[in-house]
Amino acid sequence: MLERDDRFSRGIIAILSGTVLSRLIAFAAIPILSRLFTPSDFGVFALLSMLIAVLGPVATWRYEASIILPDDESDAVNLLLVSCIATTISSVLLGLAFWIWGHQIADFLGSPQLAPWLPWSSFCIWSVGMFTSLRLWKSRMDDFAAISYARVADSGALSTVQLGLAMIFPGALFGLMIGPYVARFMGFFTIMVSTLRADGPRIRSALDLNRSLVLAKRYIRFPQFDLPASALNNFSREMPIALLGVFFLPQWVGLYSVANRVMSVPLQVVGGAIAQVYLPLAQVASQSSRLDRFTLAIFNRLLRLSVTPMIMVAIAAPELLAFILGDQWYFAGTFLRWICPWLMLAFIASPISEVFSVLERQADKLVFNSVLFITRLFSLVIGGLLGDVFLAVALFGISGAVFWFVQCYWLIKISGVRMILFWKHVSMELLRAVPYITIISYAQWSHNDVRKIVLTLFALFVVFVTLNWRELLSSGRASQMSSESSPTGRRSPAKG
């Protein structure tokens, strides 16, 4: 177990080491871009990004998740082929659909400026699907550094292109919109070159179209259950962008998208790294009947990393975003306050949701994501019909938080962990957050000065990191938890 946990920590560090710099550049670009473009401009950009984010990851028909599972490497190679073929078919069909109905789709989303960009978005979707397929192959091969380099290429290209064009053509929407096209291709191209250099000969020698067809049937549950579940989850996550565009002006779409983007950057850096490393190691843990220990260790680390910081951000969000982005983005902070609980719980549950794949319980995932989709759809529609954008975002955030908490509970349960340990860890983290909550709440109540509130928030973050950095980064804690006697006293659950 120690070796597996060391692999886990090394994998996270490998991904984070290359990704943090590019994400910091992207994060640093937001205050500049927010002063060069209006909330309405960001609204149009958010709609394009929403379509790519929803359709790109599912263009593979979710066959990429199966690449990790076979013991035989040749089978993994042919599942990679299946995933790439599915991505190409999906992208061609979507390109044709956008070419024919692009103007109607843009008008429905309340943004006619989006129409010229839609037919070409299929290229971004193809790049995302191919990148996702190769990323899972690299995860299987424990080549997390290659994933990190590709992330750097993607994020670095996005920030460079957007900032460069914004400086040359201030206020021109083109400066925002061209960024994703360049970035997504750079990410795919980087990981493709790395894969061909490291694994090209053995991939070519193992390719077998007939075997690929057999494996596509063997893992048919991924497109049957995981594809609709993931599509629903992706769209439910991006749903505010679409429905706020339908019901409200683009400026509200832009305000929400920037609020979500500001908080998602740091969460995606850490959560994405953990998720990419968790799946292959969870598969190993399941085979050795230690999935319960491994999942509980990672769950505890995710709790420690997110609960206190996210609650502090939620309390001070309006002042924080007004300070960072400018006064015109104050209401983006109000949106952020409502979606912080959802983002926090999604950050905790998303990495360990790979348990559904490890145990081949994709039907469970479909049920959960269907419920999430329906409740969030009704939340946004109610707010839209009532003409209250703040109510729409608040209901969306609350329903998302409730869903992710329930799913997290279920994931821990089916991993074989005794639920008293789940409640113990949750309660302990909430208690640890109380002093921080008290101080930031008092600072907000006693001061009207935005700078003093932000300074207090920053000081509390420094204290939090100082007190917790060893436990957050070291592999020792997870190793210790995983090497203790099993929380269940029984073997990990069987697949079903």
GROMACS .gro file of C-alpha atoms in nm:
model
  496
    1MET     CA    1   0.000   0.000   0.000
    2LEU     CA    2   0.291   0.232   0.070
    3GLU     CA    3   0.417   0.188  -0.284
    4ARG     CA    4   0.072   0.263  -0.425
    5ASP     CA    5   0.034   0.573  -0.208
    6ASP     CA    6   0.380   0.694  -0.310
    7ARG     CA    7   0.273   0.651  -0.672
    8PHE     CA    8  -0.038   0.851  -0.591
    9SER     CA    9   0.158   1.138  -0.438
   10ARG     CA   10   0.422   1.133  -0.713
   11GLY     CA   11   0.150   1.137  -0.977
   12ILE     CA   12  -0.021   1.437  -0.821
   13ILE     CA   13   0.309   1.623  -0.785
   14ALA     CA   14   0.405   1.546  -1.146
   15ILE     CA   15   0.077   1.684  -1.276
   16LEU     CA   16   0.070   1.982  -1.040
   17SER     CA   17   0.430   2.084  -1.101
   18GLY     CA   18   0.370   2.157  -1.467
   19THR     CA   19   0.008   2.267  -1.444
   20VAL     CA   20   0.026   2.516  -1.158
   21LEU     CA   21   0.239   2.764  -1.351
   22SER     CA   22   0.008   2.765  -1.653
   23ARG     CA   23  -0.300   2.793  -1.431
   24LEU     CA   24  -0.144   3.080  -1.241
   25ILE     CA   25  -0.085   3.255  -1.573
   26ALA     CA   26  -0.449   3.195  -1.669
   27PHE     CA   27  -0.562   3.315  -1.327
   28ALA     CA   28  -0.344   3.625  -1.350
   29ALA     CA   29  -0.488   3.702  -1.693
   30ILE     CA   30  -0.844   3.730  -1.560
   31PRO     CA   31  -0.802   4.072  -1.390
   32ILE     CA   32  -0.646   4.208  -1.710
   33LEU     CA   33  -0.907   4.061  -1.945
   34SER     CA   34  -1.190   4.173  -1.715
   35ARG     CA   35  -1.081   4.532  -1.770
   36LEU     CA   36  -1.039   4.495  -2.148
   37PHE     CA   37  -1.369   4.320  -2.218
   38THR     CA   38  -1.723   4.371  -2.092
   39PRO     CA   39  -1.939   4.117  -1.909
   40SER     CA   40  -2.138   4.082  -2.235
   41ASP     CA   41  -1.823   3.984  -2.425
   42PHE     CA   42  -1.747   3.725  -2.161
   43GLY     CA   43  -2.105   3.602  -2.200
   44VAL     CA   44  -2.053   3.515  -2.569
   45PHE     CA   45  -1.718   3.354  -2.492
   46ALA     CA   46  -1.877   3.155  -2.209
   47LEU     CA   47  -2.141   3.011  -2.443
   48LEU     CA   48  -1.874   2.885  -2.685
   49SER     CA   49  -1.671   2.742  -2.397
   50MET     CA   50  -1.984   2.577  -2.260
   51LEU     CA   51  -2.048   2.387  -2.583
   52ILE     CA   52  -1.688   2.266  -2.598
   53ALA     CA   53  -1.686   2.168  -2.229
   54VAL     CA   54  -2.011   1.972  -2.261
   55LEU     CA   55  -1.947   1.794  -2.591
   56GLY     CA   56  -1.569   1.748  -2.589
   57PRO     CA   57  -1.533   1.495  -2.304
   58VAL     CA   58  -1.825   1.278  -2.425
   59ALA     CA   59  -1.721   1.274  -2.790
   60THR     CA   60  -1.526   0.959  -2.702
   61TRP     CA   61  -1.852   0.784  -2.602
   62ARG     CA   62  -1.668   0.741  -2.270
   63TYR     CA   63  -1.461   0.451  -2.401
   64GLU     CA   64  -1.151   0.633  -2.277
   65ALA     CA   65  -1.244   0.541  -1.918
   66SER     CA   66  -1.208   0.172  -2.010
   67ILE     CA   67  -0.845   0.212  -2.121
   68ILE     CA   68  -0.731   0.178  -1.760
   69LEU     CA   69  -0.917  -0.146  -1.689
   70PRO     CA   70  -0.770  -0.437  -1.897
   71ASP     CA   71  -0.470  -0.628  -1.762
   72ASP     CA   72  -0.350  -0.691  -2.118
   73GLU     CA   73  -0.176  -0.386  -2.263
   74SER     CA   74  -0.276  -0.479  -2.619
   75ASP     CA   75  -0.642  -0.459  -2.516
   76ALA     CA   76  -0.579  -0.112  -2.374
   77VAL     CA   77  -0.423  -0.007  -2.707
   78ASN     CA   78  -0.730  -0.124  -2.899
   79LEU     CA   79  -0.963   0.052  -2.657
   80LEU     CA   80  -0.760   0.366  -2.727
   81LEU     CA   81  -0.832   0.308  -3.096
   82VAL     CA   82  -1.204   0.268  -3.023
   83SER     CA   83  -1.204   0.594  -2.829
   84CYS     CA   84  -1.026   0.785  -3.108
   85ILE     CA   85  -1.263   0.649  -3.376
   86ALA     CA   86  -1.565   0.746  -3.167
   87THR     CA   87  -1.421   1.096  -3.121
   88THR     CA   88  -1.375   1.145  -3.496
   89ILE     CA   89  -1.726   1.025  -3.579
   90SER     CA   90  -1.880   1.249  -3.313
   91SER     CA   91  -1.687   1.556  -3.425
   92VAL     CA   92  -1.783   1.518  -3.793
   93LEU     CA   93  -2.151   1.480  -3.708
   94LEU     CA   94  -2.145   1.778  -3.472
   95GLY     CA   95  -1.966   1.990  -3.732
   96LEU     CA   96  -2.239   1.919  -3.985
   97ALA     CA   97  -2.511   1.999  -3.731
   98PHE     CA   98  -2.350   2.331  -3.637
   99TRP     CA   99  -2.301   2.419  -4.004
  100ILE     CA  100  -2.669   2.362  -4.080
  101TRP     CA  101  -2.834   2.496  -3.763
  102GLY     CA  102  -2.564   2.729  -3.624
  103HIS     CA  103  -2.768   3.051  -3.651
  104GLN     CA  104  -3.075   2.892  -3.492
  105ILE     CA  105  -2.868   2.759  -3.202
  106ALA     CA  106  -2.700   3.097  -3.146
  107ASP     CA  107  -3.036   3.279  -3.150
  108PHE     CA  108  -3.184   3.029  -2.904
  109LEU     CA  109  -2.891   3.091  -2.667
  110GLY     CA  110  -2.956   3.465  -2.689
  111SER     CA  111  -2.626   3.546  -2.861
  112PRO     CA  112  -2.632   3.592  -3.242
  113GLN     CA  113  -2.259   3.684  -3.229
  114LEU     CA  114  -2.190   3.318  -3.151
  115ALA     CA  115  -2.314   3.183  -3.487
  116PRO     CA  116  -1.995   3.226  -3.699
  117TRP     CA  117  -1.790   3.037  -3.441
  118LEU     CA  118  -2.010   2.730  -3.407
  119PRO     CA  119  -1.917   2.527  -3.719
  120TRP     CA  120  -1.549   2.547  -3.626
  121SER     CA  121  -1.612   2.442  -3.266
  122SER     CA  122  -1.622   2.079  -3.385
  123PHE     CA  123  -1.244   2.107  -3.431
  124CYS     CA  124  -1.211   2.199  -3.062
  125ILE     CA  125  -1.439   1.912  -2.965
  126TRP     CA  126  -1.227   1.667  -3.166
  127SER     CA  127  -0.908   1.800  -3.002
  128VAL     CA  128  -1.060   1.763  -2.654
  129GLY     CA  129  -1.178   1.407  -2.725
  130MET     CA  130  -0.841   1.299  -2.861
  131PHE     CA  131  -0.661   1.463  -2.570
  132THR     CA  132  -0.891   1.288  -2.322
  133SER     CA  133  -0.823   0.949  -2.482
  134LEU     CA  134  -0.446   0.995  -2.479
  135ARG     CA  135  -0.458   1.133  -2.125
  136LEU     CA  136  -0.609   0.808  -1.996
  137TRP     CA  137  -0.345   0.610  -2.187
  138LYS     CA  138  -0.074   0.819  -2.021
  139SER     CA  139  -0.237   0.766  -1.682
  140ARG     CA  140  -0.226   0.391  -1.741
  141MET     CA  141   0.144   0.418  -1.825
  142ASP     CA  142   0.211   0.633  -1.514
  143ASP     CA  143   0.345   0.905  -1.743
  144PHE     CA  144   0.189   1.192  -1.553
  145ALA     CA  145   0.461   1.434  -1.660
  146ALA     CA  146   0.336   1.412  -2.021
  147ILE     CA  147  -0.014   1.506  -1.903
  148SER     CA  148   0.135   1.800  -1.717
  149TYR     CA  149   0.324   1.924  -2.024
  150ALA     CA  150   0.009   1.903  -2.234
  151ARG     CA  151  -0.188   2.100  -1.976
  152VAL     CA  152   0.083   2.365  -1.979
  153ALA     CA  153   0.066   2.389  -2.359
  154ASP     CA  154  -0.315   2.421  -2.350
  155SER     CA  155  -0.344   2.679  -2.072
  156GLY     CA  156  -0.038   2.871  -2.181
  157ALA     CA  157  -0.165   2.901  -2.538
  158LEU     CA  158  -0.508   3.018  -2.420
  159SER     CA  159  -0.370   3.293  -2.199
  160THR     CA  160  -0.106   3.402  -2.450
  161VAL     CA  161  -0.347   3.425  -2.742
  162GLN     CA  162  -0.621   3.603  -2.549
  163LEU     CA  163  -0.390   3.855  -2.384
  164GLY     CA  164  -0.192   3.915  -2.703
  165LEU     CA  165  -0.497   3.977  -2.920
  166ALA     CA  166  -0.662   4.186  -2.646
  167MET     CA  167  -0.359   4.415  -2.645
  168ILE     CA  168  -0.352   4.442  -3.023
  169PHE     CA  169  -0.729   4.470  -3.072
  170PRO     CA  170  -0.868   4.611  -2.744
  171GLY     CA  171  -1.234   4.528  -2.692
  172ALA     CA  172  -1.261   4.314  -3.006
  173LEU     CA  173  -1.458   3.996  -2.937
  174PHE     CA  174  -1.225   3.809  -3.171
  175GLY     CA  175  -0.953   3.839  -2.908
  176LEU     CA  176  -1.147   3.621  -2.663
  177MET     CA  177  -1.298   3.375  -2.908
  178ILE     CA  178  -0.991   3.253  -3.096
  179GLY     CA  179  -0.815   3.139  -2.779
  180PRO     CA  180  -0.989   2.802  -2.726
  181TYR     CA  181  -0.923   2.689  -3.084
  182VAL     CA  182  -0.548   2.736  -3.050
  183ALA     CA  183  -0.533   2.609  -2.691
  184ARG     CA  184  -0.725   2.284  -2.735
  185PHE     CA  185  -0.517   2.187  -3.040
  186MET     CA  186  -0.190   2.265  -2.862
  187GLY     CA  187  -0.288   2.042  -2.571
  188PHE     CA  188  -0.374   1.752  -2.801
  189PHE     CA  189  -0.068   1.798  -3.021
  190THR     CA  190   0.169   1.800  -2.722
  191ILE     CA  191   0.036   1.479  -2.569
  192MET     CA  192   0.015   1.312  -2.911
  193VAL     CA  193   0.384   1.378  -2.981
  194SER     CA  194   0.478   1.247  -2.637
  195THR     CA  195   0.271   0.931  -2.688
  196LEU     CA  196   0.419   0.855  -3.029
  197ARG     CA  197   0.773   0.904  -2.903
  198ALA     CA  198   0.733   0.692  -2.590
  199ASP     CA  199   0.485   0.425  -2.699
  200GLY     CA  200   0.448   0.454  -3.077
  201PRO     CA  201   0.604   0.119  -3.179
  202ARG     CA  202   0.415  -0.096  -2.929
  203ILE     CA  203   0.088   0.085  -3.000
  204ARG     CA  204   0.126   0.021  -3.373
  205SER     CA  205   0.219  -0.344  -3.317
  206ALA     CA  206  -0.085  -0.404  -3.095
  207LEU     CA  207  -0.348  -0.238  -3.315
  208ASP     CA  208  -0.613  -0.483  -3.429
  209LEU     CA  209  -0.943  -0.356  -3.567
  210ASN     CA  210  -1.123  -0.686  -3.511
  211ARG     CA  211  -1.007  -0.697  -3.151
  212SER     CA  212  -1.118  -0.336  -3.111
  213LEU     CA  213  -1.470  -0.431  -3.218
  214VAL     CA  214  -1.474  -0.716  -2.967
  215LEU     CA  215  -1.360  -0.485  -2.689
  216ALA     CA  216  -1.612  -0.220  -2.790
  217LYS     CA  217  -1.882  -0.480  -2.724
  218ARG     CA  218  -1.714  -0.599  -2.404
  219TYR     CA  219  -1.719  -0.247  -2.259
  220ILE     CA  220  -2.051  -0.142  -2.412
  221ARG     CA  221  -2.170  -0.034  -2.067
  222PHE     CA  222  -1.957   0.280  -2.097
  223PRO     CA  223  -2.152   0.425  -2.393
  224GLN     CA  224  -2.476   0.274  -2.261
  225PHE     CA  225  -2.459   0.417  -1.910
  226ASP     CA  226  -2.148   0.628  -1.857
  227LEU     CA  227  -2.195   0.835  -2.174
  228PRO     CA  228  -2.543   0.967  -2.088
  229ALA     CA  229  -2.441   1.002  -1.723
  230SER     CA  230  -2.133   1.207  -1.812
  231ALA     CA  231  -2.322   1.411  -2.071
  232LEU     CA  232  -2.588   1.495  -1.815
  233ASN     CA  233  -2.325   1.579  -1.556
  234ASN     CA  234  -2.129   1.801  -1.798
  235PHE     CA  235  -2.440   1.984  -1.912
  236SER     CA  236  -2.577   2.020  -1.559
  237ARG     CA  237  -2.244   2.177  -1.460
  238GLU     CA  238  -2.257   2.418  -1.756
  239MET     CA  239  -2.634   2.455  -1.752
  240PRO     CA  240  -2.635   2.807  -1.603
  241ILE     CA  241  -2.442   2.938  -1.904
  242ALA     CA  242  -2.700   2.802  -2.147
  243LEU     CA  243  -3.016   2.886  -1.952
  244LEU     CA  244  -2.899   3.225  -1.830
  245GLY     CA  245  -2.838   3.302  -2.199
  246VAL     CA  246  -3.191   3.190  -2.285
  247PHE     CA  247  -3.364   3.386  -2.007
  248PHE     CA  248  -3.137   3.685  -1.941
  249LEU     CA  249  -2.898   3.927  -2.111
  250PRO     CA  250  -2.546   3.814  -2.205
  251GLN     CA  251  -2.394   4.034  -1.933
  252TRP     CA  252  -2.541   3.808  -1.664
  253VAL     CA  253  -2.393   3.509  -1.844
  254GLY     CA  254  -2.057   3.684  -1.837
  255LEU     CA  255  -2.082   3.767  -1.466
  256TYR     CA  256  -2.164   3.409  -1.377
  257SER     CA  257  -1.899   3.261  -1.606
  258VAL     CA  258  -1.622   3.475  -1.460
  259ALA     CA  259  -1.729   3.391  -1.104
  260ASN     CA  260  -1.720   3.023  -1.190
  261ARG     CA  261  -1.390   3.058  -1.376
  262VAL     CA  262  -1.215   3.238  -1.089
  263MET     CA  263  -1.300   2.960  -0.846
  264SER     CA  264  -1.266   2.672  -1.090
  265VAL     CA  265  -0.904   2.745  -1.183
  266PRO     CA  266  -0.751   2.645  -0.848
  267LEU     CA  267  -1.002   2.362  -0.798
  268GLN     CA  268  -0.934   2.214  -1.142
  269VAL     CA  269  -0.559   2.221  -1.083
  270VAL     CA  270  -0.576   2.010  -0.768
  271GLY     CA  271  -0.896   1.814  -0.827
  272GLY     CA  272  -0.807   1.725  -1.184
  273ALA     CA  273  -0.466   1.600  -1.078
  274ILE     CA  274  -0.613   1.384  -0.803
  275ALA     CA  275  -0.881   1.240  -1.032
  276GLN     CA  276  -0.629   1.145  -1.301
  277VAL     CA  277  -0.410   0.964  -1.052
  278TYR     CA  278  -0.692   0.812  -0.844
  279LEU     CA  279  -0.849   0.595  -1.117
  280PRO     CA  280  -0.554   0.366  -1.203
  281LEU     CA  281  -0.450   0.333  -0.838
  282ALA     CA  282  -0.808   0.268  -0.724
  283GLN     CA  283  -0.821  -0.015  -0.977
  284VAL     CA  284  -0.513  -0.167  -0.814
  285ALA     CA  285  -0.660  -0.112  -0.466
  286SER     CA  286  -0.984  -0.284  -0.567
  287GLN     CA  287  -0.797  -0.587  -0.697
  288SER     CA  288  -0.614  -0.617  -0.365
  289SER     CA  289  -0.938  -0.567  -0.164
  290ARG     CA  290  -0.821  -0.235  -0.017
  291LEU     CA  291  -1.043   0.008  -0.205
  292ASP     CA  292  -1.209   0.110   0.122
  293ARG     CA  293  -0.884   0.219   0.287
  294PHE     CA  294  -0.752   0.396  -0.019
  295THR     CA  295  -1.077   0.586  -0.085
  296LEU     CA  296  -1.115   0.695   0.278
  297ALA     CA  297  -0.758   0.827   0.282
  298ILE     CA  298  -0.813   1.034  -0.031
  299PHE     CA  299  -1.154   1.153   0.090
  300ASN     CA  300  -0.999   1.283   0.412
  301ARG     CA  301  -0.727   1.467   0.221
  302LEU     CA  302  -0.985   1.629  -0.008
  303LEU     CA  303  -1.188   1.742   0.293
  304ARG     CA  304  -0.887   1.900   0.457
  305LEU     CA  305  -0.791   2.077   0.136
  306SER     CA  306  -1.130   2.231   0.058
  307VAL     CA  307  -1.372   2.285   0.346
  308THR     CA  308  -1.212   2.575   0.533
  309PRO     CA  309  -1.080   2.769   0.227
  310MET     CA  310  -1.407   2.740   0.035
  311ILE     CA  311  -1.622   2.856   0.326
  312MET     CA  312  -1.398   3.161   0.374
  313VAL     CA  313  -1.417   3.245   0.004
  314ALA     CA  314  -1.797   3.211   0.006
  315ILE     CA  315  -1.827   3.460   0.292
  316ALA     CA  316  -1.600   3.725   0.137
  317ALA     CA  317  -1.676   3.656  -0.233
  318PRO     CA  318  -1.837   3.991  -0.339
  319GLU     CA  319  -1.557   4.200  -0.188
  320LEU     CA  320  -1.292   3.962  -0.317
  321LEU     CA  321  -1.402   3.977  -0.681
  322ALA     CA  322  -1.465   4.353  -0.671
  323PHE     CA  323  -1.107   4.394  -0.547
  324ILE     CA  324  -0.950   4.157  -0.803
  325LEU     CA  325  -1.157   4.231  -1.115
  326GLY     CA  326  -1.300   4.579  -1.063
  327ASP     CA  327  -1.623   4.724  -0.927
  328GLN     CA  328  -1.830   4.616  -1.230
  329TRP     CA  329  -1.780   4.252  -1.124
  330TYR     CA  330  -1.921   4.287  -0.770
  331PHE     CA  331  -2.232   4.084  -0.859
  332ALA     CA  332  -2.007   3.808  -0.990
  333GLY     CA  333  -1.900   3.772  -0.627
  334THR     CA  334  -2.263   3.737  -0.523
  335PHE     CA  335  -2.298   3.451  -0.772
  336LEU     CA  336  -1.977   3.295  -0.641
  337ARG     CA  337  -2.112   3.298  -0.286
  338TRP     CA  338  -2.407   3.082  -0.393
  339ILE     CA  339  -2.208   2.833  -0.598
  340CYS     CA  340  -1.916   2.784  -0.355
  341PRO     CA  341  -2.087   2.500  -0.159
  342TRP     CA  342  -2.155   2.315  -0.485
  343LEU     CA  343  -1.798   2.366  -0.610
  344MET     CA  344  -1.656   2.249  -0.278
  345LEU     CA  345  -1.860   1.928  -0.266
  346ALA     CA  346  -1.801   1.858  -0.635
  347PHE     CA  347  -1.428   1.899  -0.576
  348ILE     CA  348  -1.445   1.637  -0.301
  349ALA     CA  349  -1.671   1.388  -0.478
  350SER     CA  350  -1.550   1.411  -0.838
  351PRO     CA  351  -1.215   1.231  -0.798
  352ILE     CA  352  -1.362   0.944  -0.597
  353SER     CA  353  -1.657   0.917  -0.838
  354GLU     CA  354  -1.420   0.701  -1.043
  355VAL     CA  355  -1.531   0.429  -0.799
  356PHE     CA  356  -1.830   0.386  -1.031
  357SER     CA  357  -1.592   0.287  -1.313
  358VAL     CA  358  -1.371   0.070  -1.095
  359LEU     CA  359  -1.668  -0.129  -0.964
  360GLU     CA  360  -1.844  -0.114  -1.305
  361ARG     CA  361  -2.150   0.047  -1.148
  362GLN     CA  362  -2.218   0.290  -1.430
  363ALA     CA  363  -2.593   0.247  -1.381
  364ASP     CA  364  -2.561   0.409  -1.038
  365LYS     CA  365  -2.379   0.702  -1.192
  366LEU     CA  366  -2.652   0.743  -1.453
  367VAL     CA  367  -2.922   0.754  -1.186
  368PHE     CA  368  -2.739   1.015  -0.980
  369ASN     CA  369  -2.662   1.238  -1.277
  370SER     CA  370  -3.017   1.211  -1.410
  371VAL     CA  371  -3.152   1.334  -1.076
  372LEU     CA  372  -2.895   1.614  -1.071
  373PHE     CA  373  -2.986   1.720  -1.422
  374ILE     CA  374  -3.360   1.734  -1.351
  375THR     CA  375  -3.334   1.923  -1.020
  376ARG     CA  376  -3.091   2.180  -1.156
  377LEU     CA  377  -3.292   2.228  -1.473
  378PHE     CA  378  -3.601   2.307  -1.268
  379SER     CA  379  -3.399   2.538  -1.041
  380LEU     CA  380  -3.279   2.751  -1.331
  381VAL     CA  381  -3.610   2.747  -1.517
  382ILE     CA  382  -3.796   2.861  -1.205
  383GLY     CA  383  -3.557   3.151  -1.160
  384GLY     CA  384  -3.573   3.232  -1.530
  385LEU     CA  385  -3.952   3.230  -1.547
  386LEU     CA  386  -3.969   3.453  -1.239
  387GLY     CA  387  -3.715   3.688  -1.398
  388ASP     CA  388  -3.481   3.672  -1.098
  389VAL     CA  389  -3.123   3.589  -1.199
  390PHE     CA  390  -3.000   3.570  -0.839
  391LEU     CA  391  -3.274   3.324  -0.745
  392ALA     CA  392  -3.184   3.111  -1.047
  393VAL     CA  393  -2.815   3.091  -0.948
  394ALA     CA  394  -2.896   3.035  -0.579
  395LEU     CA  395  -3.130   2.744  -0.651
  396PHE     CA  396  -2.876   2.600  -0.893
  397GLY     CA  397  -2.598   2.614  -0.636
  398ILE     CA  398  -2.807   2.469  -0.353
  399SER     CA  399  -2.939   2.178  -0.558
  400GLY     CA  400  -2.587   2.101  -0.680
  401ALA     CA  401  -2.450   2.103  -0.326
  402VAL     CA  402  -2.720   1.865  -0.201
  403PHE     CA  403  -2.663   1.627  -0.492
  404TRP     CA  404  -2.285   1.611  -0.457
  405PHE     CA  405  -2.311   1.552  -0.083
  406VAL     CA  406  -2.548   1.259  -0.136
  407GLN     CA  407  -2.329   1.116  -0.412
  408CYS     CA  408  -2.019   1.151  -0.194
  409TYR     CA  409  -2.198   0.961   0.083
  410TRP     CA  410  -2.293   0.684  -0.159
  411LEU     CA  411  -1.944   0.656  -0.308
  412ILE     CA  412  -1.790   0.614   0.035
  413LYS     CA  413  -2.053   0.356   0.121
  414ILE     CA  414  -2.008   0.135  -0.187
  415SER     CA  415  -1.631   0.156  -0.143
  416GLY     CA  416  -1.684  -0.049   0.173
  417VAL     CA  417  -1.608   0.219   0.436
  418ARG     CA  418  -1.803   0.221   0.763
  419MET     CA  419  -2.021   0.532   0.749
  420ILE     CA  420  -1.942   0.638   1.103
  421LEU     CA  421  -1.596   0.725   0.970
  422PHE     CA  422  -1.754   0.937   0.697
  423TRP     CA  423  -1.947   1.146   0.952
  424LYS     CA  424  -1.644   1.166   1.182
  425HIS     CA  425  -1.419   1.317   0.914
  426VAL     CA  426  -1.687   1.560   0.792
  427SER     CA  427  -1.760   1.679   1.148
  428MET     CA  428  -1.394   1.726   1.231
  429GLU     CA  429  -1.333   1.943   0.924
  430LEU     CA  430  -1.634   2.162   1.002
  431LEU     CA  431  -1.507   2.212   1.357
  432ARG     CA  432  -1.163   2.306   1.226
  433ALA     CA  433  -1.325   2.572   1.007
  434VAL     CA  434  -1.507   2.749   1.292
  435PRO     CA  435  -1.223   2.986   1.398
  436TYR     CA  436  -1.162   3.095   1.039
  437ILE     CA  437  -1.534   3.151   0.978
  438THR     CA  438  -1.562   3.359   1.296
  439ILE     CA  439  -1.271   3.587   1.206
  440ILE     CA  440  -1.367   3.654   0.843
  441SER     CA  441  -1.733   3.708   0.937
  442TYR     CA  442  -1.635   3.961   1.203
  443ALA     CA  443  -1.404   4.141   0.958
  444GLN     CA  444  -1.687   4.167   0.706
  445TRP     CA  445  -1.936   4.286   0.967
  446SER     CA  446  -1.707   4.546   1.126
  447HIS     CA  447  -1.544   4.693   0.812
  448ASN     CA  448  -1.687   4.847   0.498
  449ASP     CA  449  -1.339   4.868   0.349
  450VAL     CA  450  -1.297   4.606   0.076
  451ARG     CA  451  -0.919   4.608   0.111
  452LYS     CA  452  -0.932   4.526   0.483
  453ILE     CA  453  -1.167   4.235   0.422
  454VAL     CA  454  -0.948   4.096   0.143
  455LEU     CA  455  -0.635   4.143   0.357
  456THR     CA  456  -0.800   3.950   0.641
  457LEU     CA  457  -0.895   3.672   0.400
  458PHE     CA  458  -0.540   3.653   0.267
  459ALA     CA  459  -0.394   3.640   0.620
  460LEU     CA  460  -0.629   3.355   0.712
  461PHE     CA  461  -0.524   3.163   0.401
  462VAL     CA  462  -0.160   3.203   0.501
  463VAL     CA  463  -0.238   3.069   0.847
  464PHE     CA  464  -0.434   2.776   0.704
  465VAL     CA  465  -0.158   2.675   0.462
  466THR     CA  466   0.111   2.714   0.730
  467LEU     CA  467  -0.075   2.485   0.969
  468ASN     CA  468  -0.174   2.222   0.710
  469TRP     CA  469   0.083   2.211   0.430
  470ARG     CA  470   0.265   1.904   0.556
  471GLU     CA  471  -0.048   1.697   0.585
  472LEU     CA  472  -0.183   1.817   0.250
  473LEU     CA  473   0.129   1.736   0.050
  474SER     CA  474   0.294   1.445   0.226
  475SER     CA  475   0.218   1.087   0.134
  476GLY     CA  476   0.272   0.977   0.491
  477ARG     CA  477  -0.075   1.060   0.614
  478ALA     CA  478  -0.255   0.864   0.344
  479SER     CA  479  -0.010   0.578   0.386
  480GLN     CA  480  -0.072   0.570   0.757
  481MET     CA  481  -0.448   0.566   0.713
  482SER     CA  482  -0.430   0.301   0.446
  483SER     CA  483  -0.200   0.074   0.642
  484GLU     CA  484  -0.422   0.075   0.948
  485SER     CA  485  -0.667  -0.204   1.002
  486SER     CA  486  -0.948  -0.199   0.750
  487PRO     CA  487  -1.232   0.043   0.840
  488THR     CA  488  -1.477  -0.225   0.745
  489GLY     CA  489  -1.317  -0.544   0.864
  490ARG     CA  490  -1.420  -0.703   0.536
  491ARG     CA  491  -1.311  -0.725   0.176
  492SER     CA  492  -1.381  -0.445  -0.068
  493PRO     CA  493  -1.714  -0.477  -0.245
  494ALA     CA  494  -1.742  -0.683  -0.559
  495LYS     CA  495  -1.827  -0.534  -0.892
  496GLY     CA  496  -2.190  -0.526  -0.976
   0.00000   0.00000   0.00000
